[in-house]
PDB file of C-alpha atoms in Angstrom:
ATOM      1  CA  UNK A  18     166.623 -55.384 171.685  1.00 37.00           C
ATOM      2  CA  UNK A  19     164.743 -54.694 168.476  1.00 42.00           C
ATOM      3  CA  UNK A  20     162.909 -57.397 166.557  1.00 48.00           C
ATOM      4  CA  UNK A  21     165.129 -56.852 163.537  1.00 45.00           C
ATOM      5  CA  UNK A  22     168.442 -57.729 165.168  1.00 43.00           C
ATOM      6  CA  UNK A  23     169.811 -61.221 164.564  1.00 42.00           C
ATOM      7  CA  UNK A  24     169.055 -63.253 167.649  1.00 48.00           C
ATOM      8  CA  UNK A  25     170.487 -66.600 166.626  1.00 53.00           C
ATOM      9  CA  UNK A  26     172.392 -65.463 163.505  1.00 63.00           C
ATOM     10  CA  UNK A  27     170.475 -67.850 161.231  1.00 75.00           C
ATOM     11  CA  UNK A  28     168.274 -66.255 158.591  1.00 82.00           C
ATOM     12  CA  UNK A  29     165.282 -67.867 156.902  1.00 85.00           C
ATOM     13  CA  UNK A  30     163.145 -66.600 154.033  1.00 86.00           C
ATOM     14  CA  UNK A  31     159.975 -65.130 155.510  1.00 87.00           C
ATOM     15  CA  UNK A  32     158.067 -65.636 152.248  1.00 90.00           C
ATOM     16  CA  UNK A  33     158.744 -69.381 152.261  1.00 91.00           C
ATOM     17  CA  UNK A  34     157.630 -69.503 155.894  1.00 90.00           C
ATOM     18  CA  UNK A  35     154.412 -67.682 154.980  1.00 91.00           C
ATOM     19  CA  UNK A  36     153.675 -70.099 152.129  1.00 93.00           C
ATOM     20  CA  UNK A  37     154.333 -72.960 154.552  1.00 93.00           C
ATOM     21  CA  UNK A  38     151.906 -71.419 157.041  1.00 93.00           C
ATOM     22  CA  UNK A  39     149.291 -71.235 154.302  1.00 95.00           C
ATOM     23  CA  UNK A  40     149.659 -74.948 153.514  1.00 96.00           C
ATOM     24  CA  UNK A  41     149.560 -75.848 157.202  1.00 95.00           C
ATOM     25  CA  UNK A  42     146.349 -73.833 157.617  1.00 96.00           C
ATOM     26  CA  UNK A  43     144.819 -75.481 154.553  1.00 96.00           C
ATOM     27  CA  UNK A  44     145.673 -78.936 155.892  1.00 97.00           C
ATOM     28  CA  UNK A  45     144.204 -78.137 159.317  1.00 96.00           C
ATOM     29  CA  UNK A  46     141.006 -76.957 157.614  1.00 96.00           C
ATOM     30  CA  UNK A  47     140.986 -80.145 155.532  1.00 97.00           C
ATOM     31  CA  UNK A  48     141.320 -82.165 158.743  1.00 96.00           C
ATOM     32  CA  UNK A  49     138.374 -80.290 160.264  1.00 94.00           C
ATOM     33  CA  UNK A  50     136.311 -81.001 157.157  1.00 95.00           C
ATOM     34  CA  UNK A  51     137.231 -84.680 156.753  1.00 95.00           C
ATOM     35  CA  UNK A  52     138.183 -85.668 160.321  1.00 93.00           C
ATOM     36  CA  UNK A  53     141.007 -87.735 158.772  1.00 95.00           C
ATOM     37  CA  UNK A  54     143.749 -88.130 161.386  1.00 95.00           C
ATOM     38  CA  UNK A  55     146.333 -89.027 158.727  1.00 97.00           C
ATOM     39  CA  UNK A  56     146.397 -85.353 157.719  1.00 97.00           C
ATOM     40  CA  UNK A  57     147.615 -84.589 161.236  1.00 97.00           C
ATOM     41  CA  UNK A  58     150.213 -87.358 161.000  1.00 97.00           C
ATOM     42  CA  UNK A  59     151.488 -85.775 157.798  1.00 97.00           C
ATOM     43  CA  UNK A  60     151.688 -82.373 159.497  1.00 97.00           C
ATOM     44  CA  UNK A  61     153.548 -83.873 162.472  1.00 96.00           C
ATOM     45  CA  UNK A  62     155.970 -85.606 160.088  1.00 96.00           C
ATOM     46  CA  UNK A  63     156.530 -82.349 158.226  1.00 95.00           C
ATOM     47  CA  UNK A  64     157.163 -80.327 161.387  1.00 95.00           C
ATOM     48  CA  UNK A  65     159.579 -82.990 162.663  1.00 95.00           C
ATOM     49  CA  UNK A  66     161.456 -82.908 159.349  1.00 94.00           C
ATOM     50  CA  UNK A  67     161.749 -79.104 159.495  1.00 91.00           C
ATOM     51  CA  UNK A  68     162.674 -78.872 163.161  1.00 90.00           C
ATOM     52  CA  UNK A  69     164.929 -81.850 163.797  1.00 91.00           C
ATOM     53  CA  UNK A  70     166.300 -83.032 160.461  1.00 88.00           C
ATOM     54  CA  UNK A  71     166.639 -80.881 157.372  1.00 84.00           C
ATOM     55  CA  UNK A  72     164.051 -78.266 156.394  1.00 79.00           C
ATOM     56  CA  UNK A  73     164.975 -78.796 152.746  1.00 83.00           C
ATOM     57  CA  UNK A  74     163.441 -82.290 152.706  1.00 88.00           C
ATOM     58  CA  UNK A  75     160.133 -81.241 154.269  1.00 90.00           C
ATOM     59  CA  UNK A  76     157.360 -81.679 151.669  1.00 94.00           C
ATOM     60  CA  UNK A  77     155.622 -78.431 152.668  1.00 94.00           C
ATOM     61  CA  UNK A  78     158.915 -76.506 152.636  1.00 93.00           C
ATOM     62  CA  UNK A  79     159.771 -77.882 149.183  1.00 94.00           C
ATOM     63  CA  UNK A  80     156.341 -76.875 147.844  1.00 95.00           C
ATOM     64  CA  UNK A  81     156.631 -73.413 149.423  1.00 94.00           C
ATOM     65  CA  UNK A  82     160.093 -72.939 147.905  1.00 93.00           C
ATOM     66  CA  UNK A  83     158.822 -74.033 144.492  1.00 95.00           C
ATOM     67  CA  UNK A  84     155.914 -71.570 144.605  1.00 93.00           C
ATOM     68  CA  UNK A  85     158.130 -68.710 145.765  1.00 93.00           C
ATOM     69  CA  UNK A  86     160.481 -69.372 142.852  1.00 92.00           C
ATOM     70  CA  UNK A  87     157.619 -69.952 140.387  1.00 93.00           C
ATOM     71  CA  UNK A  88     156.005 -66.612 141.220  1.00 92.00           C
ATOM     72  CA  UNK A  89     159.438 -64.937 141.338  1.00 91.00           C
ATOM     73  CA  UNK A  90     158.864 -63.503 144.788  1.00 89.00           C
ATOM     74  CA  UNK A  91     161.846 -61.672 146.194  1.00 91.00           C
ATOM     75  CA  UNK A  92     163.443 -63.166 149.298  1.00 87.00           C
ATOM     76  CA  UNK A  93     162.797 -61.425 152.595  1.00 88.00           C
ATOM     77  CA  UNK A  94     164.896 -62.757 155.447  1.00 86.00           C
ATOM     78  CA  UNK A  95     164.011 -62.922 159.123  1.00 81.00           C
ATOM     79  CA  UNK A  96     165.524 -64.464 162.235  1.00 75.00           C
ATOM     80  CA  UNK A  97     165.512 -68.255 162.078  1.00 78.00           C
ATOM     81  CA  UNK A  98     165.252 -68.794 165.822  1.00 76.00           C
ATOM     82  CA  UNK A  99     161.882 -67.103 165.977  1.00 77.00           C
ATOM     83  CA  UNK A 100     160.516 -69.199 163.116  1.00 82.00           C
ATOM     84  CA  UNK A 101     161.936 -72.334 164.743  1.00 85.00           C
ATOM     85  CA  UNK A 102     160.084 -71.601 167.980  1.00 83.00           C
ATOM     86  CA  UNK A 103     156.923 -71.007 165.935  1.00 86.00           C
ATOM     87  CA  UNK A 104     157.520 -74.449 164.396  1.00 89.00           C
ATOM     88  CA  UNK A 105     157.706 -75.989 167.862  1.00 91.00           C
ATOM     89  CA  UNK A 106     154.386 -74.345 168.691  1.00 90.00           C
ATOM     90  CA  UNK A 107     152.952 -75.766 165.457  1.00 93.00           C
ATOM     91  CA  UNK A 108     154.158 -79.263 166.319  1.00 95.00           C
ATOM     92  CA  UNK A 109     152.647 -78.877 169.791  1.00 94.00           C
ATOM     93  CA  UNK A 110     149.288 -77.853 168.287  1.00 94.00           C
ATOM     94  CA  UNK A 111     149.354 -80.836 165.919  1.00 96.00           C
ATOM     95  CA  UNK A 112     150.142 -83.143 168.840  1.00 96.00           C
ATOM     96  CA  UNK A 113     147.213 -81.688 170.800  1.00 95.00           C
ATOM     97  CA  UNK A 114     144.941 -82.177 167.783  1.00 96.00           C
ATOM     98  CA  UNK A 115     145.998 -85.825 167.463  1.00 96.00           C
ATOM     99  CA  UNK A 116     145.386 -86.458 171.161  1.00 95.00           C
ATOM    100  CA  UNK A 117     142.008 -84.713 171.117  1.00 94.00           C
ATOM    101  CA  UNK A 118     141.085 -86.704 167.999  1.00 94.00           C
ATOM    102  CA  UNK A 119     141.713 -90.001 169.772  1.00 93.00           C
ATOM    103  CA  UNK A 120     139.934 -89.056 172.982  1.00 94.00           C
ATOM    104  CA  UNK A 121     137.081 -88.051 170.689  1.00 89.00           C
ATOM    105  CA  UNK A 122     136.272 -84.641 172.105  1.00 88.00           C
ATOM    106  CA  UNK A 123     135.326 -82.608 169.039  1.00 88.00           C
ATOM    107  CA  UNK A 124     134.881 -79.325 170.931  1.00 91.00           C
ATOM    108  CA  UNK A 125     138.468 -79.437 172.194  1.00 91.00           C
ATOM    109  CA  UNK A 126     139.746 -80.318 168.715  1.00 91.00           C
ATOM    110  CA  UNK A 127     137.817 -77.423 167.245  1.00 93.00           C
ATOM    111  CA  UNK A 128     139.128 -74.990 169.865  1.00 93.00           C
ATOM    112  CA  UNK A 129     142.739 -76.079 169.320  1.00 93.00           C
ATOM    113  CA  UNK A 130     142.286 -75.867 165.558  1.00 94.00           C
ATOM    114  CA  UNK A 131     140.819 -72.348 165.762  1.00 94.00           C
ATOM    115  CA  UNK A 132     143.798 -71.099 167.794  1.00 92.00           C
ATOM    116  CA  UNK A 133     146.225 -72.894 165.452  1.00 92.00           C
ATOM    117  CA  UNK A 134     144.496 -71.500 162.357  1.00 94.00           C
ATOM    118  CA  UNK A 135     144.457 -68.015 163.830  1.00 92.00           C
ATOM    119  CA  UNK A 136     148.201 -68.115 164.421  1.00 89.00           C
ATOM    120  CA  UNK A 137     148.919 -69.532 160.949  1.00 91.00           C
ATOM    121  CA  UNK A 138     146.646 -67.142 159.094  1.00 92.00           C
ATOM    122  CA  UNK A 139     147.961 -64.096 160.960  1.00 91.00           C
ATOM    123  CA  UNK A 140     151.374 -65.020 159.576  1.00 88.00           C
ATOM    124  CA  UNK A 141     150.021 -65.643 156.066  1.00 89.00           C
ATOM    125  CA  UNK A 142     147.937 -62.506 155.644  1.00 93.00           C
ATOM    126  CA  UNK A 143     149.582 -59.956 157.940  1.00 90.00           C
ATOM    127  CA  UNK A 144     153.143 -61.299 158.354  1.00 83.00           C
ATOM    128  CA  UNK A 145     152.461 -61.324 162.110  1.00 84.00           C
ATOM    129  CA  UNK A 146     154.048 -64.360 163.752  1.00 79.00           C
ATOM    130  CA  UNK A 147     152.773 -65.019 167.286  1.00 81.00           C
ATOM    131  CA  UNK A 148     155.557 -67.560 167.937  1.00 76.00           C
ATOM    132  CA  UNK A 149     158.101 -64.980 166.818  1.00 74.00           C
ATOM    133  CA  UNK A 150     156.724 -62.366 169.219  1.00 79.00           C
ATOM    134  CA  UNK A 151     156.924 -64.862 172.078  1.00 79.00           C
ATOM    135  CA  UNK A 152     160.473 -65.727 171.012  1.00 74.00           C
ATOM    136  CA  UNK A 153     161.590 -62.095 171.206  1.00 76.00           C
ATOM    137  CA  UNK A 154     160.107 -61.734 174.692  1.00 81.00           C
ATOM    138  CA  UNK A 155     161.793 -64.924 175.926  1.00 79.00           C
ATOM    139  CA  UNK A 156     165.077 -63.941 174.275  1.00 74.00           C
ATOM    140  CA  UNK A 157     165.140 -60.681 176.258  1.00 80.00           C
ATOM    141  CA  UNK A 158     164.739 -62.574 179.539  1.00 79.00           C
ATOM    142  CA  UNK A 159     166.906 -65.608 178.650  1.00 76.00           C
ATOM    143  CA  UNK A 160     169.557 -64.500 176.108  1.00 72.00           C
ATOM    144  CA  UNK A 161     170.820 -68.087 175.557  1.00 70.00           C
ATOM    145  CA  UNK A 162     167.350 -69.494 174.847  1.00 63.00           C
ATOM    146  CA  UNK A 163     167.390 -72.014 171.954  1.00 60.00           C
ATOM    147  CA  UNK A 164     171.072 -71.407 171.106  1.00 62.00           C
ATOM    148  CA  UNK A 165     171.770 -75.146 170.989  1.00 54.00           C
ATOM    149  CA  UNK A 166     168.695 -76.224 169.008  1.00 52.00           C
TER     150      UNK A 166
END
C-alpha cells in the first residue's frame, strides 16, 4: 500500500495543514518563553475543534486558510486520515504539556515540547509528517483503523 493511495477517502489541503503546524509550533515556543498555560488551553481548544467538531471553525485553521489564499498558494491534497491521527498526537502532546505544567516539572515540559516542536517543524519545513507515517504503518496492519472517526 503506497502512501499516495486514499486510505480513508477524505482529502485535506496539505498546505493548510503545514501553515497550521507552523502556528502550533509558534504557540508552543511562546508557551516555553512565557510559561503561560492559557496558550496550551487555546491549543487544546483548537485541536478539539478540528478533531471533533468542524475544522472550519478552528481559529488556527481559519488563519491558515486565509494565509494560503492570501499568498495564492496552490492546493496540494493528502489523505485526511493521516492528518487526523497527527492531530490526535498533537492533542495528546498538548495534554501532556498541561499536566507537566501543573505538576511543575520543567524538564519534562521541555522534553515534551522539544518532541512536539520537532514533529511540527518537520511537517512545516520538509513536509514530513511523523503522525502520517505512523498512520500508514497502522493502516497496513489494521485496515479499518479510524474508519469511524
